[in-house]
XYZ file of C-alpha atoms in Angstrom:
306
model
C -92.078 -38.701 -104.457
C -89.059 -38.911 -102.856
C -86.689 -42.281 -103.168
C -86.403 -43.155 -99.554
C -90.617 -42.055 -98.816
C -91.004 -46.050 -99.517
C -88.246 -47.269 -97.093
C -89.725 -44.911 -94.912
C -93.521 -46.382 -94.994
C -92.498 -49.766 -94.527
C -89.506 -49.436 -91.364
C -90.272 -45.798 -90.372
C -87.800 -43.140 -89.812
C -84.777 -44.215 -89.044
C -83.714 -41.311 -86.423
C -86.462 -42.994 -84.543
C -84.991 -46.132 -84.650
C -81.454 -44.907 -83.484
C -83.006 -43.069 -80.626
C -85.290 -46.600 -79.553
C -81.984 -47.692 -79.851
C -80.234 -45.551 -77.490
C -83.461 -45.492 -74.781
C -82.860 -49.289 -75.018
C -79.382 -49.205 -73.773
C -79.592 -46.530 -71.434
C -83.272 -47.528 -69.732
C -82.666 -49.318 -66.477
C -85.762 -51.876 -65.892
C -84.260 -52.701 -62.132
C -87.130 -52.675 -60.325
C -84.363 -51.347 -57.141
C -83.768 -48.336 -59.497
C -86.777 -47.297 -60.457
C -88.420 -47.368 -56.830
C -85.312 -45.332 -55.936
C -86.483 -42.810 -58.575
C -89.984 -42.984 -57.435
C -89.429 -42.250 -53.846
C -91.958 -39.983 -52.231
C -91.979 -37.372 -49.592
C -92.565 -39.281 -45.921
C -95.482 -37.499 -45.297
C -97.343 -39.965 -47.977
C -96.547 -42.906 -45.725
C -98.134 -45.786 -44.683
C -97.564 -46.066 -40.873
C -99.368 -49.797 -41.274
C -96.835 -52.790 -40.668
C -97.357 -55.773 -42.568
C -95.387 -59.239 -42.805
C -94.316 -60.333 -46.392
C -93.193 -63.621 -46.421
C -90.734 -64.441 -49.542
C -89.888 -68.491 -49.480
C -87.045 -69.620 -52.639
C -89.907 -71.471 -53.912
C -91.436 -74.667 -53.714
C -91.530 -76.735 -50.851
C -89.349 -74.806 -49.133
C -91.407 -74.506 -45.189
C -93.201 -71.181 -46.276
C -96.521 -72.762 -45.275
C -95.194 -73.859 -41.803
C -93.671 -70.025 -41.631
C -96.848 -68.773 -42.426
C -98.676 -70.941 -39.856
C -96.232 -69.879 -37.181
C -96.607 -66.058 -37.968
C -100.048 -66.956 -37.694
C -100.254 -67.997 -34.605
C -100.067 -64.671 -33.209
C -103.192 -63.556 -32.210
C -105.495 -61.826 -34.971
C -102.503 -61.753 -37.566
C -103.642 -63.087 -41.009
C -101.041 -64.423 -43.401
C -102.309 -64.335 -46.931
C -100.561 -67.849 -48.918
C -99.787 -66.892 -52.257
C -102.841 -64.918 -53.081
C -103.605 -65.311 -56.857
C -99.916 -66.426 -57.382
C -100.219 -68.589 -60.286
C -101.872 -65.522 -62.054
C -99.048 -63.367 -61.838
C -101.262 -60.664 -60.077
C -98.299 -59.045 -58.352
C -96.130 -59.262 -61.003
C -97.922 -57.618 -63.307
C -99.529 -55.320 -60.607
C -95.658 -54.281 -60.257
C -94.375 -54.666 -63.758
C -95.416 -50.982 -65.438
C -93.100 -49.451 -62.855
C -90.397 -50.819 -64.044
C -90.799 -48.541 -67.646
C -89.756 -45.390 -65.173
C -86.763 -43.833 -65.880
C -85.132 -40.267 -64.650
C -85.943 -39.082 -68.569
C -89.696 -40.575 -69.240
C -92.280 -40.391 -68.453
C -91.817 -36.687 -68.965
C -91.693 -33.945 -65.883
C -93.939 -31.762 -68.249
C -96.592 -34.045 -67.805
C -97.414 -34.295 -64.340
C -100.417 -32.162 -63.538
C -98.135 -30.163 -60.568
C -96.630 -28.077 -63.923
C -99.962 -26.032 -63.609
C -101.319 -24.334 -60.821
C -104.472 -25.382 -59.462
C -106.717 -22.815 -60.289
C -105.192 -22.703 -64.296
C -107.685 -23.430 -66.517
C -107.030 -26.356 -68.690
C -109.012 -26.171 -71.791
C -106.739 -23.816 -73.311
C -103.391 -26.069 -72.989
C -101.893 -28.940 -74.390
C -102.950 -31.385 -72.057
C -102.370 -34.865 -74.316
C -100.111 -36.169 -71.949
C -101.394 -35.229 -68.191
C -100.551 -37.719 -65.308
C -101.065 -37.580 -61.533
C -98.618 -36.790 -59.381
C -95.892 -39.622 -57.967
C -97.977 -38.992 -54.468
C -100.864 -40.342 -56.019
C -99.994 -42.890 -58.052
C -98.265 -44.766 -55.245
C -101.440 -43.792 -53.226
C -103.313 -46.003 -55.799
C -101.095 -48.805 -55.584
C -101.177 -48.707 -51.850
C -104.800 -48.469 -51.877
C -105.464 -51.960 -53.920
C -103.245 -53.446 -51.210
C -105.000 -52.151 -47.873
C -108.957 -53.224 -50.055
C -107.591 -56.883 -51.409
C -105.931 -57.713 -48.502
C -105.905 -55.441 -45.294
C -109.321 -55.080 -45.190
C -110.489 -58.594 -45.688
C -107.935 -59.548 -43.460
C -109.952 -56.984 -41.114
C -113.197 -58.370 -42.157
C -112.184 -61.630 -40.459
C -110.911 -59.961 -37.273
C -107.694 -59.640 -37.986
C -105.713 -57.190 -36.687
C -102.537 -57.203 -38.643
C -101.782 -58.786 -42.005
C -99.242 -60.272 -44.327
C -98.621 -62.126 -47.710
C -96.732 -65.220 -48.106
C -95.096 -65.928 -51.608
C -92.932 -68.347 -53.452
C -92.290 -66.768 -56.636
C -91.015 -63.174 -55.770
C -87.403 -62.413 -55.816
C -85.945 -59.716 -53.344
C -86.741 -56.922 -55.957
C -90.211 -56.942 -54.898
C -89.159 -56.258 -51.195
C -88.296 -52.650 -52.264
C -92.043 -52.058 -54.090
C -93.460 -53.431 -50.440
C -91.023 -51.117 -48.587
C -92.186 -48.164 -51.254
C -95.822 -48.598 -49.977
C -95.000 -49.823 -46.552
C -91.597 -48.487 -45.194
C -92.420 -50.130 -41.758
C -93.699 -53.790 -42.826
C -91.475 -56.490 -42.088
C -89.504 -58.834 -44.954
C -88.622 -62.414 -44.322
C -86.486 -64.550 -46.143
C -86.843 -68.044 -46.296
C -84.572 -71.028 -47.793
C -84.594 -74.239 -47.737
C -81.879 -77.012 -49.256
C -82.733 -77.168 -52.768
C -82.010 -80.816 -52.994
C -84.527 -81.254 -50.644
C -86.724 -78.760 -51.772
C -86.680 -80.195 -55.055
C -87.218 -83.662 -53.440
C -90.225 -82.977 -52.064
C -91.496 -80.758 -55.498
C -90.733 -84.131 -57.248
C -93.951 -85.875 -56.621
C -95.757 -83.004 -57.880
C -94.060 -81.219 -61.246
C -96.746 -79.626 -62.242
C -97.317 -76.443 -60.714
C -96.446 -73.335 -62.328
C -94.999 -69.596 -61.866
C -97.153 -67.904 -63.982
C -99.962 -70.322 -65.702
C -99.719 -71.383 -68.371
C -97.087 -69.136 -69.675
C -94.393 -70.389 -67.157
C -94.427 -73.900 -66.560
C -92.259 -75.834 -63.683
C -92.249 -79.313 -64.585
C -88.418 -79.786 -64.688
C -85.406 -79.915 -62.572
C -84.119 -77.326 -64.356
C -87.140 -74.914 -63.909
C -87.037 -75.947 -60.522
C -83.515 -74.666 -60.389
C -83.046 -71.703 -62.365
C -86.189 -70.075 -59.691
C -84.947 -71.432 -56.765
C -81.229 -69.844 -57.565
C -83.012 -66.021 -58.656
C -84.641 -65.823 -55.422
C -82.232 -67.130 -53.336
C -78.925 -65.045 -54.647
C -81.340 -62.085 -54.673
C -81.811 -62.887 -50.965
C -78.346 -62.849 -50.203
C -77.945 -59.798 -52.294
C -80.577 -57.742 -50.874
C -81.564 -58.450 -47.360
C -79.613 -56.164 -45.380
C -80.468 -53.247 -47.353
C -84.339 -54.104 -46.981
C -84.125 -54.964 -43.640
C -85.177 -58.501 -44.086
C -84.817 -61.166 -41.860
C -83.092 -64.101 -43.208
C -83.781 -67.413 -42.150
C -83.116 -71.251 -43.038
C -86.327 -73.918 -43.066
C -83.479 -75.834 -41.398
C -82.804 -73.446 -38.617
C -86.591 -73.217 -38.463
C -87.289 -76.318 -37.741
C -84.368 -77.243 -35.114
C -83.116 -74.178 -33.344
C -85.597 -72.933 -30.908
C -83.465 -69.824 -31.137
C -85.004 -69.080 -34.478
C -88.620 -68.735 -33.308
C -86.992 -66.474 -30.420
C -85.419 -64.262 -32.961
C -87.788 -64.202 -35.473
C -90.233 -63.388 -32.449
C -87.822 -60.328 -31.488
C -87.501 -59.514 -35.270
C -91.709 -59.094 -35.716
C -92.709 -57.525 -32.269
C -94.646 -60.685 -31.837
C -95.426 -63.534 -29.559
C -95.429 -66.835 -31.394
C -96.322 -70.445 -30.663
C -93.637 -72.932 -31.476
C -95.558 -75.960 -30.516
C -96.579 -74.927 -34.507
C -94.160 -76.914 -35.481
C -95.601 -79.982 -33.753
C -98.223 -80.207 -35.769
C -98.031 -81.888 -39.113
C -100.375 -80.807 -41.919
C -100.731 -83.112 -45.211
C -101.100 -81.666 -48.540
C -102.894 -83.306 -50.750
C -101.200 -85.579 -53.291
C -101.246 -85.769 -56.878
C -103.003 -88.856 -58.017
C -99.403 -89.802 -59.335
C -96.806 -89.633 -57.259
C -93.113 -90.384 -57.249
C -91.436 -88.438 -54.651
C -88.197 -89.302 -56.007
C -85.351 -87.964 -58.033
C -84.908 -89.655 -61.320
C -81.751 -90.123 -63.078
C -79.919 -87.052 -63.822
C -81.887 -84.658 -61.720
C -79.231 -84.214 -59.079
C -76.751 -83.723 -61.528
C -79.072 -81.130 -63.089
C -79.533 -79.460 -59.786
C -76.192 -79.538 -58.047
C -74.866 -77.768 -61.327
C -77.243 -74.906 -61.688
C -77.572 -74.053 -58.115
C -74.358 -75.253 -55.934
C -72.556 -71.840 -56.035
C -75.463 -70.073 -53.854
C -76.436 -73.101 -51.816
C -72.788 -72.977 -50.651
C -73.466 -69.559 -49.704
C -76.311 -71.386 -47.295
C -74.154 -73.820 -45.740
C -75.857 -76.688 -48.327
C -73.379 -79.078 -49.502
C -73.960 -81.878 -51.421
């Protein structure tokens, strides 16, 4: 027996190792890259349009957006459909392992021709085209969501979220180049103001927990910067819950911006959550502090001063 067969059994071969350690450095898990990468031929397309809402979390007027875009006869806003699961996330998540190296080109089935016979080859590794996997993905969407959308009478469709940063824009654009992206913000201070009473909702449950100012922070400043970051080059509309909610100009634009007609008199009407059976709905001492620290550099990019 060899000396180093022991080393070996116990941390494996160290070649291996260096190369892990190269594909670490070298993989890109930008979910902007990948989709890039994974980009299909146009004749794969979905011609369908859909509205996906993405609100800097909490308390931040997605609701009242929703209910607007709603009011447009037989459109059907979904409001954060299985969000607290992480269905989307992790829906989205394996695509982010692509890479321009792996999975291999030599094992997508388009290597053989279509009347090869396949018993006789090494087939271990044999994968579906690109074209078809994004046909699968697309496929879960239009079942969970256009179709019962469809089932109700609706004629169009959409998804409203508060935990998706502008990454996830691209994957919608990748199975829907012609849907339509809004981007939603709201003062975080008051965001956060109004979250206060509550503190106990999550991201993902019950691995990701926002019960703190600083939770409440560090997701409203991801989304938000990646808002800023991102929105031209997805097309997205952009749009304050301030400007929402006093500039009659932003219905008319966001009107223009969907194809739509909308009802502002939406905004009239005042819908009450429920409330927790304790609430404070107040900022205890510190919490401003907390906040105006980890998220004044992009609210000043808002207009939101403090």
């Amino acid at each position: 027996m060899k000396i180093l067969d022991p080393i070996r059994a116990i941390f494996g071969h160290k070649y291996v190792w260096d190369m892990h350690r190269d594909k670490t450095k070298s993989a890109s898990m930008s979910l902007v890259d990948t989709l890039d990468y994974l980009k299909t031929s146009a004749t794969n397309d979905s011609l369908d349009s859909p509205t996906f809402i993405f609100s800097a979390g909490w308390r931040s007027g997605s609701t009242l957006l929703q209910r607007i875009i709603s009011s447009s006869e037989k459109n059907l806003i979904w409001g954060e459909p299985f969000g607290d699961t992480g269905l989307i996330e992790s829906f989205v998540e394996p695509l982010r392992r692509f890479t321009d190296t792996r999975p291999s080109k030599s094992f997508y089935i388009n290597k053989y021709e279509k009347d090869e016979t396949l018993e006789n080859l090494w087939i271990a590794n044999l994968y579906p085209e690109i074209e078809d996997l994004k046909a699968g993905y697309r496929a879960f969407f239009d079942r969970t969501f256009k179709q019962s959308a469809t089932n109700r009478g609706a004629e169009s469709w959409g998804i409203k979220e508060v935990r998706l940063d502008a990454e996830y824009a691209y994957f919608f654009k990748w199975l829907y180049p012609n849907c339509k992206i809004i981007f939603l913000v709201r003062n975080p201070m008051d965001a956060f103001t109004s979250y206060s009473k509550y503190k106990n909702w999550y991201h993902i449950r019950p691995q990701k927990p926002v019960f703190t100012v600083a939770a409440f922070a560090k997701h409203w400043e991801q989304l938000a910067s990646s808002y800023l970051k991102h929105a031209d080059d997805v097309g997205a509309h952009l749009i304050t819950y301030e400007d929402l909610i006093s500039k009659p100009a932003s219905i008319e634009a966001l009107m223009e911006y969907l194809g739509i007609e909308l009802k502002s008199s939406v905004l009239e009407v005042k819908i009450k959550q429920q409330s927790p059976q304790k609430s404070y709905n107040k900022l205890v001492v510190g919490e401003a502090i907390i906040l105006k620290l980890k998220v004044q550099h992009t609210a000043a990019k808002f207009g939101y001063k403090f």
